[in-house]
Every structure is written in C-alpha cells, then in structure tokens.
C-alpha cells in the first residue's frame, strides 16, 4: 500500500514506505522457488472505495503478470529499467566544498573508503566515517612489528593474558586488521589535504548514533550530507534463514537509516546517498533479508525526495563492487550472470558524477559490464532440476560402515565428487566427466539411527563452449522435521575428451614419517575402517607436505549393492586416501585432526585410475592452527604420469575431531 506505482507515482501517499521490503521478499522467493507463481502488488490507498480496490486487486491476483505490478485508480503500472544518462550541471547539482560535513556509514574500509577518498579529492569536505570496528590509536611494539596474518596471530597468542580459543584468536586478528585498514584510509584522506575523523558505533543503536552525531557537529560543524553505506550479509535460503540473521542484515540497512534520518532531522542536508543493491531490484538466491532491506531503502528514498525539496536524494542499486563483501567465489557467480564487478575508483567516480550532474532520478541501478567470453564460459543455469535420488542406508551402501565419525556413519567427501559428477553426466550423454570446481561441504551427510536418509542431487543445464560444458550441481536432503538441508554445491566440468597435465610435485624429498601403517589404522590416528584403509606407505611428511602410496578403489559393486554405474567416474578410495594423508599431516604438524571442506578445482586426465595404485603428493600452500590449503597430485604408481590434480584443497582442523575419530564404531541404541 504505497502509491500504486512502487513510489514512482506519488510517494507522499505511502504511510509506511518500509512496506516496500515485501517486494524484495517476492523477487527473492521467485528465484528460490521458481515453481511458484510469485507476485508483488502495490495497491494505491486512494481508490474511491474499498470495494473498487478489492475488485481490481482480485482481478490482478487471479491473472498472470510480472512479479511487480502497481494498481491505482488511473490504471496499472509495471516497472522496467530504462537507460539513464544524467545531464551535467542540473538544478540539483552538488559541488562539494570545504564547508561540507559529510557523515559516511560503513566504516573506513573497502567500498566506503574509496568513496570517502574520492570525496576528499573532489572538494576537501570534512568527513565523519562511522563503523563498527574499534580504532587502535597506537599499537604496542610487539604487535606493530607483525605484518601478515600468521605473524599477528602468533604475537597475539604470545602476549595473551588468558587462554584464547580459535574463535577468540580469529576475532582478535580481525580487530587488528580492521583497525589498521581504518588508519590507512584516514592517512590517505589526510594526504589529499582533506579532513577525516573516525567514530566507532553500531548504526542500529539509536543512543550510540545520537552521541556520535552530536560529537560530529561539535568537532566538525553542521552536517550537510549523508552517505549510508553500512551493510552486512548472512546468506541462507528463505527456509533456512534465522531471525537473528535477518535482524542484523535488515537492521543494519533500515534501522541504521532510520537512526540517521531521525538524528539529522534538524540539519540542512544538501544531499543524501543510500547504498542500495541490485539484489533489491532483481532478488537473489540466499539474500532475502538483503533484498528486503535494500528495497526498503529505495522506497524510503522516494518519500524523502518528495518531502525534501532542497536535498538531492539518491538510492543507488549497486551491482557488486570489487571489494567489501564480494569474494572470488562470488565474483565468478556474478560473471556467470553477465554482471561485471565495479572497480573501487570507478564506483566512487560514478557517485560523484551523479551528484554533480543534479538529475531527478531517485532510484538508479548501476551495473558493470563483463567480458562476453567470461560470462559465456562461466554461465550457470538456474533453476536446477532433480537429477538423482539416493536412499542412503547401511544396508544398501555397506562402505558407510567403514567411514564412521563420533559413532555415526558419514558420507565421504570423495563420494560427493562421484555422485555430483554422475548427476551432471547422466543428463549429458557423450560428454566425459573431466573435473569439478568449487566443491563446498556445507553440511555433512550423517546417518542418524537406522532410518535411511534420502539424498537428492540437482543439476542445472550444461552451458559453455561446444565441447567443454559446466553444470551447476547441489546435494540436498530433507533433515529433521522435514527441513531442507543443503549439503554441498559445486560446478561439474564435462568435455568430449580429457585434457593433458604434467606433474609438478614429483621428486620432492620429505622427512621420513615415523608411524607405521598399523599405527595409522589400528591405533586410530585415522578413523577409517577396512574398506577405506587404502594407504600402503607414507613416503615422507614434513612442514611442506606429505607423500603417500595408495590403492585405488575396487569395482563399485564391492562397496554398493546396486551401484549407479559399473565403473567409477573418479576414484573414491584414491581421493579419500589423499584426504587421509592430510589428516596424518595435520596430526603430525599440529597434533590436530582435519576434515576437507572445499576443493577449489579437481581435474582428471584419464578415464580411470590405475589398478596398480597411485602415488599421492600433497604440497601445503597455507597453514594455520585451524586449517590448511594444499595442492594434491595423483601420479600413476608405475610410470609416474599425472592422473588427477586438486588445486586449493581446504581442510579445517579442530581438537574436537581427535576424540571424534576415536569413536569410529556405529553407536548402538541404549537398551531399556
């Protein structure tokens, strides 16, 4: 119930513009549940009668139409994007001056730091940067000398006055890194001749914000501009989202803005820029709270523009920036959708150009282009369709009894590779499985009790070049209470033939490994039962990595009563032995067990692993007390040719796993 046109007709009619959040909900629901008919309807409040409004609404609900439809007495409105080029020097043009005092939320890091620096160069205004990170005025000498993550954590541990958990240590490190980034931003701004001060506050906290803004006025002067860039993400699908996650994501954007508006009601603002997101305009899987928050910002911006005649109000629906919350994995996803990543300098320049142009538009969508060849090569089809259903039980899959952690049968990650590959290949006959990218273990597949667990593996449509195809896949199940559980996601690579690869880790010399095979398996360094005891020898183990010789898997019918195929697509025993080797390495180096959580890229160069076995070489590229990253190569035990390679193998390490590995027999139910 805004104005019958989502704030574009007469936003002053909207009593509660935050209701626009429901539009973000609908657009995200349409992406997450494509099988449903999903509509967002804005019914104007100025129909001549309730009956007239109800009749129009009923007709629209029962008709087909776009996700966004506005209903007003004069007719129906739908929304579409139009090319927009603002004319320079318009009546609302903003030229920054040293007399301006601009409040910028979102901290002094990443995206907002780039905007602050650009503003400082443009007009030398006084900048008040507000963020959650505490500012370290001066670091102690023992900390100042530590420059990288490992050195900082080591220094913090050595000077801690109490025992720190891994979570505490990570939090301390992030605090130090954030404070340093803030100080570096302030230094860069001051180097331009600008003036900037940093204030630590939670934008959601009314009392904190009132105090901070009072300090800003006292120290810098009357506030003339606002840039609300604060935001956080907590991606989960709608049915998996918790209220706490929703509150922090939605509250940072919307409650933060409400606090800014209420506490600057008496300030003569010249401009207001709200950092909305293309997620609000289009919806995005996993970001219902973010979509709702940004659509609220868009509609609040419309109402603020209508009532502030002398204030330029902009709500910019940004595409992804190259910084802040965009990780390398997300960058690939955006490229797959044909959306480029906005450079920090380019985004900041766009904002300043738009302010100086003085256009009339309030809601603007700002997207970067992506190179066509990248988008084509990376495109992932949505929605996914169910490709494979597996009723997981000990009876049908006896190998599970040899893979027990903490008293429960756990599906090996090596079988994730096998079944995700099968789901993708099954729908694409004529193409071979040649690899998998960005395989993530999100929730382990664990058998609880005697009841079977039904796994569903879904796959998108194969896309890409004529021969090489990429297929998005995911593994899920119905967990306790029927709640959907997402276990794993990945991209499967299919091709008409295998590529060629050369070994890079052969010939290394590593220190001798002290434990025997009997120590590994029978004295429970490893939890693996008979079917997974494939390590034959450990040929070396040191800080740099580990080298083993291992058996390859027997025929599928040895492990599975009714296998999907007569031969393996990869080799679950060889892969699992590689992961076992990483457990031995983490125990040797840190006295802590490990488990795999991600395979950055797995490439296979032969149809099948050799029956004679493989030599497995793992080289560590990064290691902390909490996890490691490695490159792993599988070499033919006879001729040394490269069979397969894993790049960016990631594992987590936790002391609790040591005890869980000891409980490697399936727990029996208690008898009365």
XYZ file of C-alpha atoms in Angstrom:
672
model
C 0.000 0.000 0.000
C 2.372 2.674 -1.242
C 1.142 4.808 -4.140
C 0.126 2.147 -6.664
C 3.430 2.501 -8.542
C 6.073 1.455 -6.000
C 6.837 5.045 -5.014
C 7.140 6.414 -8.574
C 3.655 7.994 -8.797
C 3.164 9.952 -5.574
C 5.382 8.634 -2.765
C 3.814 11.003 -0.243
C 0.787 8.673 -0.253
C 2.871 5.934 1.349
C 2.209 5.912 5.080
C 4.887 3.271 5.690
C 7.480 3.131 2.880
C 9.330 0.233 4.535
C 6.477 -1.963 3.280
C 8.477 -1.933 0.052
C 10.533 -4.673 1.704
C 7.804 -7.124 0.702
C 8.708 -6.543 -2.935
C 12.260 -7.693 -2.197
C 10.807 -10.753 -0.487
C 8.659 -11.587 -3.521
C 11.502 -11.196 -6.016
C 13.813 -13.417 -3.975
C 11.055 -16.009 -3.470
C 10.553 -16.077 -7.231
C 14.225 -17.015 -7.654
C 14.383 -19.563 -4.851
C 11.028 -21.211 -5.593
C 10.635 -20.871 -9.387
C 7.825 -23.422 -9.406
C 5.544 -20.947 -7.620
C 3.587 -18.037 -9.035
C 5.023 -15.090 -7.121
C 3.591 -11.564 -7.305
C 4.247 -8.247 -5.582
C 1.292 -5.895 -5.917
C 1.280 -2.263 -4.795
C -2.322 -1.227 -4.166
C -2.768 2.551 -4.055
C -4.526 3.929 -0.946
C -6.601 6.500 -2.913
C -9.189 4.292 -4.632
C -12.670 5.830 -4.338
C -13.875 2.907 -2.223
C -12.700 -0.285 -0.568
C -14.949 -2.252 -2.923
C -13.360 -0.710 -6.019
C -9.858 -1.502 -4.730
C -10.844 -5.065 -3.823
C -12.301 -5.734 -7.274
C -9.169 -4.533 -9.061
C -6.940 -6.474 -6.666
C -8.919 -9.716 -7.077
C -8.700 -9.477 -10.866
C -4.935 -8.961 -10.697
C -4.299 -11.775 -8.228
C -6.113 -14.241 -10.485
C -4.309 -13.125 -13.649
C -0.838 -13.839 -14.961
C 1.584 -10.967 -14.870
C 5.036 -9.723 -13.935
C 6.382 -10.035 -10.416
C 5.906 -6.286 -9.783
C 2.517 -4.735 -10.582
C 1.104 -1.453 -9.286
C -2.655 -0.791 -9.096
C -4.007 2.771 -8.875
C -7.347 4.430 -9.789
C -5.909 5.649 -13.113
C -4.565 2.269 -14.171
C -1.957 -0.473 -13.846
C 1.793 0.127 -13.648
C 4.633 -2.283 -14.244
C 8.316 -1.491 -13.736
C 11.114 -1.726 -16.255
C 14.676 -0.433 -16.418
C 15.413 2.459 -18.749
C 18.829 3.700 -19.900
C 19.722 6.730 -17.809
C 22.275 9.420 -18.542
C 22.192 12.435 -16.264
C 22.838 15.850 -17.728
C 25.778 17.678 -16.113
C 25.075 20.853 -14.179
C 21.375 20.289 -13.447
C 19.371 22.292 -10.948
C 20.127 19.803 -8.164
C 23.847 19.650 -8.880
C 26.039 19.155 -5.801
C 29.528 20.618 -5.734
C 31.474 19.586 -2.640
C 33.261 22.319 -0.681
C 35.476 22.507 2.439
C 32.406 23.770 4.322
C 30.551 20.475 3.833
C 30.401 17.980 6.692
C 29.570 14.520 5.353
C 28.626 11.529 7.504
C 29.558 8.192 5.888
C 28.422 4.921 7.453
C 30.006 1.607 6.621
C 33.376 2.192 8.179
C 36.588 3.391 6.591
C 37.296 0.202 4.691
C 36.689 -1.181 1.206
C 33.870 0.471 -0.746
C 33.092 3.347 1.616
C 36.801 4.088 1.994
C 37.063 4.537 -1.778
C 34.071 6.889 -1.752
C 35.489 8.904 1.145
C 38.861 9.306 -0.585
C 37.192 10.397 -3.841
C 35.102 12.990 -1.986
C 38.193 14.272 -0.189
C 39.987 14.774 -3.514
C 36.942 16.371 -5.146
C 36.200 19.164 -2.657
C 38.045 18.610 0.621
C 34.885 18.352 2.747
C 35.085 17.314 6.391
C 34.358 13.595 6.604
C 32.915 11.708 9.577
C 33.407 7.973 8.992
C 31.273 5.687 11.167
C 31.945 1.965 11.509
C 31.757 -0.919 13.951
C 35.499 -1.542 14.182
C 37.279 -0.156 17.217
C 40.129 2.214 16.378
C 43.567 1.404 17.770
C 45.245 4.737 18.388
C 48.672 3.162 18.936
C 49.784 -0.461 18.713
C 52.218 -1.938 21.220
C 55.682 -2.596 19.824
C 55.240 -6.367 19.920
C 52.187 -6.054 17.640
C 53.359 -3.260 15.354
C 56.196 -5.422 14.038
C 53.783 -8.184 12.912
C 52.603 -7.552 9.356
C 50.880 -10.665 7.998
C 48.090 -12.835 9.401
C 50.357 -15.563 10.749
C 52.684 -13.103 12.500
C 49.801 -11.146 14.022
C 48.146 -14.270 15.421
C 51.464 -15.529 16.769
C 52.120 -12.205 18.508
C 48.620 -12.089 19.994
C 48.984 -15.631 21.340
C 52.363 -14.900 22.880
C 51.095 -11.807 24.699
C 47.615 -13.009 25.665
C 46.843 -12.831 29.375
C 44.282 -15.624 29.142
C 43.818 -18.767 27.078
C 42.369 -17.944 23.670
C 40.053 -20.243 21.751
C 40.466 -20.425 17.955
C 37.400 -18.181 17.635
C 38.873 -15.643 20.065
C 42.162 -15.584 18.178
C 40.417 -15.082 14.840
C 38.343 -12.250 16.334
C 41.477 -10.552 17.725
C 43.201 -10.826 14.360
C 40.227 -9.322 12.522
C 40.112 -6.449 15.011
C 43.775 -5.650 14.391
C 43.434 -5.934 10.604
C 40.301 -3.755 10.561
C 41.857 -1.074 12.762
C 44.927 -0.940 10.527
C 42.784 -0.566 7.425
C 40.854 2.299 9.055
C 44.077 4.098 9.973
C 45.447 3.629 6.459
C 42.263 5.149 4.990
C 42.467 8.152 7.309
C 46.106 8.649 6.339
C 45.310 8.573 2.622
C 42.498 11.099 3.045
C 44.730 13.439 5.025
C 47.402 13.101 2.344
C 44.939 14.712 -0.115
C 44.555 17.702 2.200
C 41.146 16.548 3.415
C 39.956 16.231 6.996
C 38.522 12.940 8.250
C 37.653 11.534 11.641
C 36.568 8.045 12.566
C 33.804 7.217 15.051
C 33.106 3.674 16.279
C 29.372 2.963 16.603
C 26.697 0.458 15.659
C 24.341 2.244 13.259
C 21.448 0.162 14.630
C 21.897 1.612 18.113
C 19.900 4.851 18.459
C 21.737 6.025 21.577
C 25.178 5.438 20.075
C 24.255 7.236 16.868
C 22.788 10.208 18.704
C 26.005 10.574 20.694
C 28.250 10.203 17.648
C 26.330 12.754 15.561
C 26.419 15.239 18.430
C 30.206 14.810 18.509
C 30.393 15.284 14.727
C 28.580 18.627 14.952
C 30.717 19.752 17.885
C 34.011 18.752 16.242
C 33.360 19.344 12.538
C 30.263 21.532 12.189
C 26.658 21.246 10.894
C 26.021 18.083 8.875
C 25.306 18.761 5.196
C 25.477 15.322 3.593
C 24.812 11.651 4.318
C 26.209 8.536 2.656
C 24.646 5.398 4.152
C 26.898 2.562 3.031
C 26.703 0.212 6.016
C 25.672 -3.354 5.218
C 26.292 -6.992 6.121
C 25.428 -10.343 4.554
C 24.282 -13.635 6.089
C 23.346 -15.711 3.055
C 20.829 -18.501 3.585
C 17.807 -19.613 1.607
C 14.466 -18.364 2.891
C 13.561 -21.553 4.722
C 16.988 -21.686 6.392
C 17.200 -18.053 7.474
C 17.131 -17.400 11.218
C 15.516 -14.372 12.824
C 18.885 -13.321 14.212
C 20.447 -13.348 10.736
C 17.522 -11.413 9.322
C 17.639 -8.819 12.094
C 21.317 -7.986 11.680
C 21.144 -7.754 7.860
C 17.868 -5.842 7.657
C 18.581 -3.743 10.746
C 21.994 -2.528 9.565
C 20.446 -1.068 6.425
C 16.995 0.061 7.560
C 17.304 0.741 11.302
C 20.627 2.402 10.568
C 18.972 4.707 8.028
C 16.073 5.480 10.367
C 18.559 6.491 13.058
C 20.403 8.748 10.610
C 17.185 10.392 9.450
C 15.757 10.976 12.914
C 19.026 12.324 14.313
C 19.612 14.698 11.364
C 16.023 15.951 11.097
C 17.124 19.479 12.036
C 20.231 19.509 9.816
C 20.080 21.340 6.485
C 21.124 18.402 4.333
C 22.236 19.174 0.797
C 22.330 15.560 -0.320
C 21.671 12.008 0.812
C 23.097 8.910 -0.896
C 21.836 5.485 0.094
C 23.826 2.401 -0.890
C 21.124 0.041 -2.083
C 21.864 -3.058 -4.152
C 20.921 -4.734 -7.396
C 19.814 -7.571 -5.112
C 16.877 -5.347 -4.133
C 15.985 -4.669 -7.753
C 16.304 -8.230 -9.041
C 16.240 -10.519 -5.988
C 18.966 -13.068 -5.325
C 19.033 -16.628 -4.034
C 20.094 -16.665 -0.377
C 19.708 -12.917 0.152
C 16.064 -12.393 1.050
C 16.934 -10.149 4.004
C 19.367 -8.110 1.911
C 16.827 -7.755 -0.922
C 14.124 -6.644 1.514
C 16.423 -4.171 3.256
C 17.543 -2.563 0.009
C 14.024 -2.310 -1.374
C 13.096 -0.545 1.861
C 15.950 1.894 1.239
C 14.672 2.510 -2.291
C 11.160 3.370 -1.107
C 12.312 5.448 1.857
C 14.461 7.378 -0.616
C 11.384 8.108 -2.744
C 9.463 9.515 0.216
C 12.464 11.528 1.450
C 12.976 13.022 -2.015
C 9.311 14.030 -2.133
C 9.443 15.899 1.173
C 12.980 17.409 0.945
C 12.739 19.981 -1.822
C 16.308 21.211 -1.406
C 18.064 17.899 -0.812
C 19.348 15.662 -3.605
C 18.308 12.108 -2.665
C 19.835 9.105 -4.414
C 19.323 5.401 -3.805
C 21.907 3.640 -5.963
C 21.207 -0.037 -6.575
C 24.824 -1.025 -6.949
C 25.970 -4.151 -8.673
C 28.868 -5.951 -6.975
C 31.936 -3.859 -6.096
C 35.471 -5.161 -6.277
C 35.894 -5.125 -2.516
C 33.894 -5.398 0.671
C 31.619 -8.436 0.610
C 32.500 -9.731 -2.889
C 34.732 -12.800 -2.549
C 36.496 -14.507 -5.500
C 33.778 -17.186 -5.488
C 31.028 -14.555 -5.665
C 32.895 -12.800 -8.460
C 32.609 -15.990 -10.527
C 28.877 -16.217 -9.820
C 28.312 -12.625 -10.934
C 30.355 -13.197 -14.082
C 28.180 -16.233 -14.803
C 25.152 -13.940 -14.768
C 26.764 -11.446 -17.125
C 27.345 -8.930 -14.332
C 30.762 -7.366 -14.000
C 32.430 -6.175 -10.810
C 32.579 -2.422 -10.245
C 36.084 -1.128 -9.594
C 36.501 0.916 -6.411
C 37.679 4.050 -8.209
C 35.081 3.697 -10.975
C 32.231 3.299 -8.479
C 33.337 6.295 -6.428
C 33.653 8.401 -9.593
C 30.160 7.354 -10.720
C 28.696 8.537 -7.415
C 30.437 11.920 -7.602
C 29.449 12.380 -11.239
C 25.838 11.656 -10.407
C 25.815 14.172 -7.548
C 27.432 16.858 -9.682
C 25.022 16.193 -12.554
C 21.983 17.014 -10.436
C 19.488 14.700 -12.149
C 15.947 13.972 -10.987
C 16.115 10.178 -10.716
C 15.967 8.767 -7.187
C 16.395 5.018 -7.782
C 19.324 4.239 -10.065
C 20.713 0.813 -10.983
C 24.478 0.876 -11.524
C 25.970 -2.243 -13.124
C 29.327 -3.011 -14.687
C 29.623 -4.980 -17.885
C 31.517 -8.249 -18.014
C 33.523 -9.586 -20.909
C 31.248 -11.714 -23.017
C 33.661 -14.651 -23.239
C 33.939 -14.803 -19.447
C 30.198 -14.707 -18.991
C 29.665 -17.408 -21.586
C 32.313 -19.709 -20.178
C 31.090 -19.339 -16.606
C 27.328 -19.200 -17.045
C 25.430 -21.478 -14.670
C 21.872 -22.484 -15.418
C 19.095 -21.898 -12.918
C 16.786 -23.312 -11.792
C 18.181 -26.769 -11.080
C 16.202 -29.936 -11.654
C 16.401 -33.136 -9.670
C 18.815 -35.469 -11.456
C 19.434 -38.232 -8.932
C 17.770 -39.530 -5.765
C 19.636 -41.860 -3.410
C 18.143 -43.574 -0.370
C 21.200 -43.735 1.837
C 21.381 -46.649 4.275
C 23.976 -49.020 5.694
C 22.256 -51.969 4.055
C 22.408 -50.575 0.519
C 25.769 -48.791 0.937
C 27.978 -51.058 3.091
C 31.016 -48.792 2.630
C 29.434 -46.363 5.119
C 30.230 -48.757 7.976
C 33.922 -48.104 7.250
C 33.507 -44.332 7.447
C 32.249 -43.617 10.972
C 32.948 -40.454 12.984
C 31.709 -39.896 16.522
C 29.568 -43.032 16.365
C 27.728 -42.135 13.135
C 28.211 -43.174 9.523
C 29.307 -40.139 7.492
C 29.274 -39.903 3.702
C 32.871 -39.419 2.472
C 33.572 -36.243 0.517
C 35.080 -38.495 -2.165
C 31.562 -39.822 -2.784
C 30.269 -36.265 -3.128
C 32.572 -35.980 -6.135
C 31.324 -39.272 -7.571
C 27.601 -38.604 -7.205
C 27.657 -34.936 -8.184
C 29.598 -35.952 -11.296
C 27.111 -38.722 -12.061
C 24.159 -36.320 -11.801
C 25.766 -33.904 -14.262
C 26.974 -36.552 -16.714
C 23.705 -38.506 -16.715
C 21.855 -35.681 -18.449
C 24.664 -35.055 -20.943
C 25.434 -38.307 -22.791
C 28.513 -38.226 -24.974
C 30.464 -35.982 -22.611
C 33.015 -37.235 -20.085
C 33.455 -36.137 -16.515
C 36.781 -34.273 -16.506
C 36.662 -32.309 -13.283
C 34.815 -30.325 -10.661
C 35.185 -26.758 -9.401
C 34.424 -25.058 -6.095
C 33.043 -28.127 -4.352
C 31.923 -26.940 -0.932
C 30.894 -29.093 2.014
C 28.189 -27.037 3.697
C 26.557 -29.644 5.944
C 27.964 -33.149 6.330
C 25.760 -36.087 5.339
C 25.337 -38.080 8.548
C 23.151 -41.142 9.118
C 21.239 -40.819 12.364
C 19.916 -44.138 13.673
C 18.511 -46.851 11.429
C 16.289 -44.671 9.249
C 17.559 -44.146 5.674
C 18.378 -40.634 4.515
C 17.041 -39.585 1.110
C 19.590 -37.541 -0.809
C 18.555 -35.504 -3.827
C 21.156 -34.267 -6.275
C 20.014 -31.482 -8.579
C 21.730 -30.219 -11.714
C 21.351 -27.215 -13.975
C 21.538 -27.200 -17.757
C 25.016 -27.666 -19.217
C 26.325 -24.416 -20.652
C 29.556 -23.242 -22.194
C 31.598 -23.852 -25.312
C 30.692 -26.501 -27.896
C 32.777 -29.219 -26.226
C 33.560 -28.134 -22.683
C 30.442 -27.736 -20.551
C 29.865 -26.547 -16.980
C 26.981 -27.827 -14.891
C 25.917 -26.362 -11.543
C 25.029 -29.117 -9.075
C 23.962 -29.378 -5.465
C 23.282 -32.149 -2.966
C 20.421 -31.785 -0.512
C 18.134 -33.779 1.743
C 15.116 -33.452 4.000
C 16.546 -33.302 7.509
C 14.880 -33.499 10.905
C 11.314 -32.248 10.857
C 11.310 -32.250 7.055
C 13.522 -29.155 6.846
C 15.532 -28.956 3.653
C 19.283 -29.306 4.209
C 21.801 -28.183 1.591
C 24.855 -30.416 1.920
C 27.080 -29.407 -0.962
C 27.360 -27.244 -4.071
C 29.789 -27.471 -6.992
C 30.308 -26.962 -10.717
C 30.944 -30.146 -12.710
C 33.135 -29.966 -15.821
C 32.230 -32.148 -18.820
C 34.135 -32.497 -22.087
C 34.397 -34.758 -25.116
C 37.937 -35.782 -24.154
C 40.418 -35.456 -21.310
C 42.966 -32.693 -21.151
C 46.687 -33.116 -20.674
C 48.507 -32.348 -17.455
C 52.093 -32.501 -16.246
C 53.130 -33.429 -12.718
C 54.692 -30.596 -10.725
C 55.200 -32.231 -7.314
C 57.148 -35.370 -8.265
C 60.688 -35.827 -6.999
C 60.350 -33.950 -3.720
C 62.366 -35.050 -0.698
C 60.405 -35.006 2.563
C 61.439 -36.104 6.064
C 60.711 -39.722 6.978
C 57.350 -40.423 8.610
C 57.665 -42.143 11.990
C 54.365 -44.062 12.275
C 53.671 -47.435 10.656
C 50.564 -48.417 8.707
C 49.407 -50.355 11.761
C 49.747 -47.195 13.871
C 47.668 -45.257 11.364
C 44.709 -47.579 11.152
C 44.712 -49.872 14.164
C 45.737 -47.296 16.747
C 43.214 -44.846 15.397
C 45.214 -41.940 14.123
C 42.707 -42.404 11.317
C 39.085 -43.422 11.846
C 38.748 -45.373 8.604
C 37.503 -48.952 8.595
C 38.607 -51.852 6.352
C 37.142 -50.637 3.036
C 38.919 -47.274 3.308
C 42.291 -48.462 4.588
C 43.954 -47.707 1.273
C 47.211 -46.048 2.341
C 50.020 -48.538 1.716
C 53.032 -46.433 2.749
C 53.783 -42.917 3.883
C 56.885 -41.983 1.926
C 57.581 -38.675 3.637
C 55.978 -36.000 5.777
C 57.160 -32.522 6.718
C 56.141 -28.904 7.025
C 55.931 -28.633 3.236
C 53.508 -31.548 2.793
C 53.143 -35.306 2.666
C 53.734 -38.108 0.157
C 51.974 -41.497 0.205
C 51.373 -44.557 -1.923
C 47.779 -45.782 -2.024
C 45.475 -48.381 -3.506
C 42.668 -47.473 -5.876
C 39.035 -48.439 -5.457
C 37.658 -51.908 -6.263
C 34.644 -52.254 -8.555
C 31.561 -50.294 -7.377
C 29.599 -53.467 -6.587
C 32.146 -54.250 -3.863
C 31.012 -51.172 -1.945
C 27.403 -50.705 -3.116
C 24.621 -53.268 -3.509
C 23.097 -51.595 -6.580
C 25.706 -49.179 -7.971
C 24.760 -46.375 -10.339
C 27.487 -47.373 -12.831
C 29.710 -50.383 -13.489
C 32.831 -48.253 -13.060
C 33.749 -45.180 -11.040
C 33.853 -41.768 -12.711
C 36.686 -40.706 -10.405
C 38.133 -42.989 -7.712
C 36.625 -42.623 -4.228
C 39.338 -44.635 -2.466
C 42.255 -42.732 -4.024
C 40.585 -39.398 -3.268
C 39.793 -40.423 0.281
C 43.383 -41.581 0.820
C 44.526 -38.096 -0.184
C 42.236 -36.644 2.484
C 43.537 -39.245 4.958
C 47.066 -38.129 4.133
C 46.099 -34.567 5.028
C 44.777 -35.849 8.377
C 48.137 -37.522 9.037
C 49.926 -34.302 8.077
C 47.798 -32.101 10.377
C 48.259 -34.571 13.255
C 51.998 -34.604 12.648
C 52.365 -30.819 12.446
C 49.693 -29.569 14.855
C 48.595 -32.673 16.795
C 45.111 -31.858 15.471
C 42.906 -33.862 13.112
C 41.365 -32.361 9.983
C 38.488 -32.803 7.549
C 38.016 -31.476 3.980
C 35.597 -28.571 3.443
C 36.360 -27.403 -0.109
C 38.002 -28.494 -3.356
C 38.865 -25.406 -5.386
C 39.391 -27.397 -8.570
C 39.704 -31.110 -9.313
C 40.957 -32.099 -12.775
C 41.120 -35.674 -14.092
C 43.327 -36.566 -17.040
C 42.475 -40.251 -17.565
C 39.301 -42.299 -17.844
C 40.132 -44.366 -14.769
C 42.718 -44.501 -12.013
C 45.312 -47.286 -12.486
C 44.569 -50.584 -10.774
C 48.209 -50.770 -9.702
C 47.706 -47.799 -7.377
C 48.805 -44.192 -7.177
C 51.428 -42.064 -5.530
C 49.805 -39.033 -3.908
C 51.785 -35.848 -3.370
C 50.320 -33.034 -1.236
C 52.065 -29.653 -1.061
C 50.913 -27.176 1.598
C 50.440 -23.597 0.390
C 48.952 -22.127 3.576
C 48.579 -23.440 7.118
C 47.357 -22.156 10.462
C 46.346 -23.923 13.652
C 42.783 -24.001 12.316
C 43.108 -25.121 8.719
C 45.276 -25.629 5.676
C 45.263 -25.219 1.912
C 47.107 -27.578 -0.397
C 47.726 -28.761 -3.941
C 47.378 -32.541 -4.346
C 48.566 -34.597 -7.312
C 47.734 -38.240 -8.104
C 50.528 -39.961 -10.048
C 50.492 -43.386 -11.713
C 52.411 -45.691 -9.361
C 54.144 -47.311 -12.322
C 55.083 -44.680 -14.899
C 54.602 -41.504 -12.826
C 52.145 -39.866 -15.249
C 49.660 -37.377 -13.834
C 46.264 -38.969 -13.283
C 44.499 -36.116 -11.499
C 45.139 -32.909 -9.574
C 43.351 -30.974 -6.830
C 44.084 -27.271 -6.518
C 43.060 -25.269 -3.442
C 42.158 -28.235 -1.277
C 40.935 -26.734 2.008
C 40.550 -28.518 5.330
C 39.577 -27.411 8.806
C 41.463 -28.546 11.891
C 39.891 -28.873 15.322
C 40.986 -30.623 18.502
C 37.453 -31.974 18.953
C 37.979 -34.160 15.861
C 40.730 -36.113 17.621
C 38.247 -37.581 20.089
C 35.507 -37.954 17.454
C 37.863 -40.043 15.297
C 38.346 -42.448 18.207
C 34.612 -43.226 18.193
C 34.706 -44.966 14.821
C 32.152 -47.679 15.529
C 28.456 -47.079 14.920
C 26.797 -46.283 18.236
C 24.237 -48.843 19.338
C 20.926 -47.608 20.772
C 20.645 -47.871 24.537
C 18.635 -50.864 25.764
C 15.980 -50.461 28.439
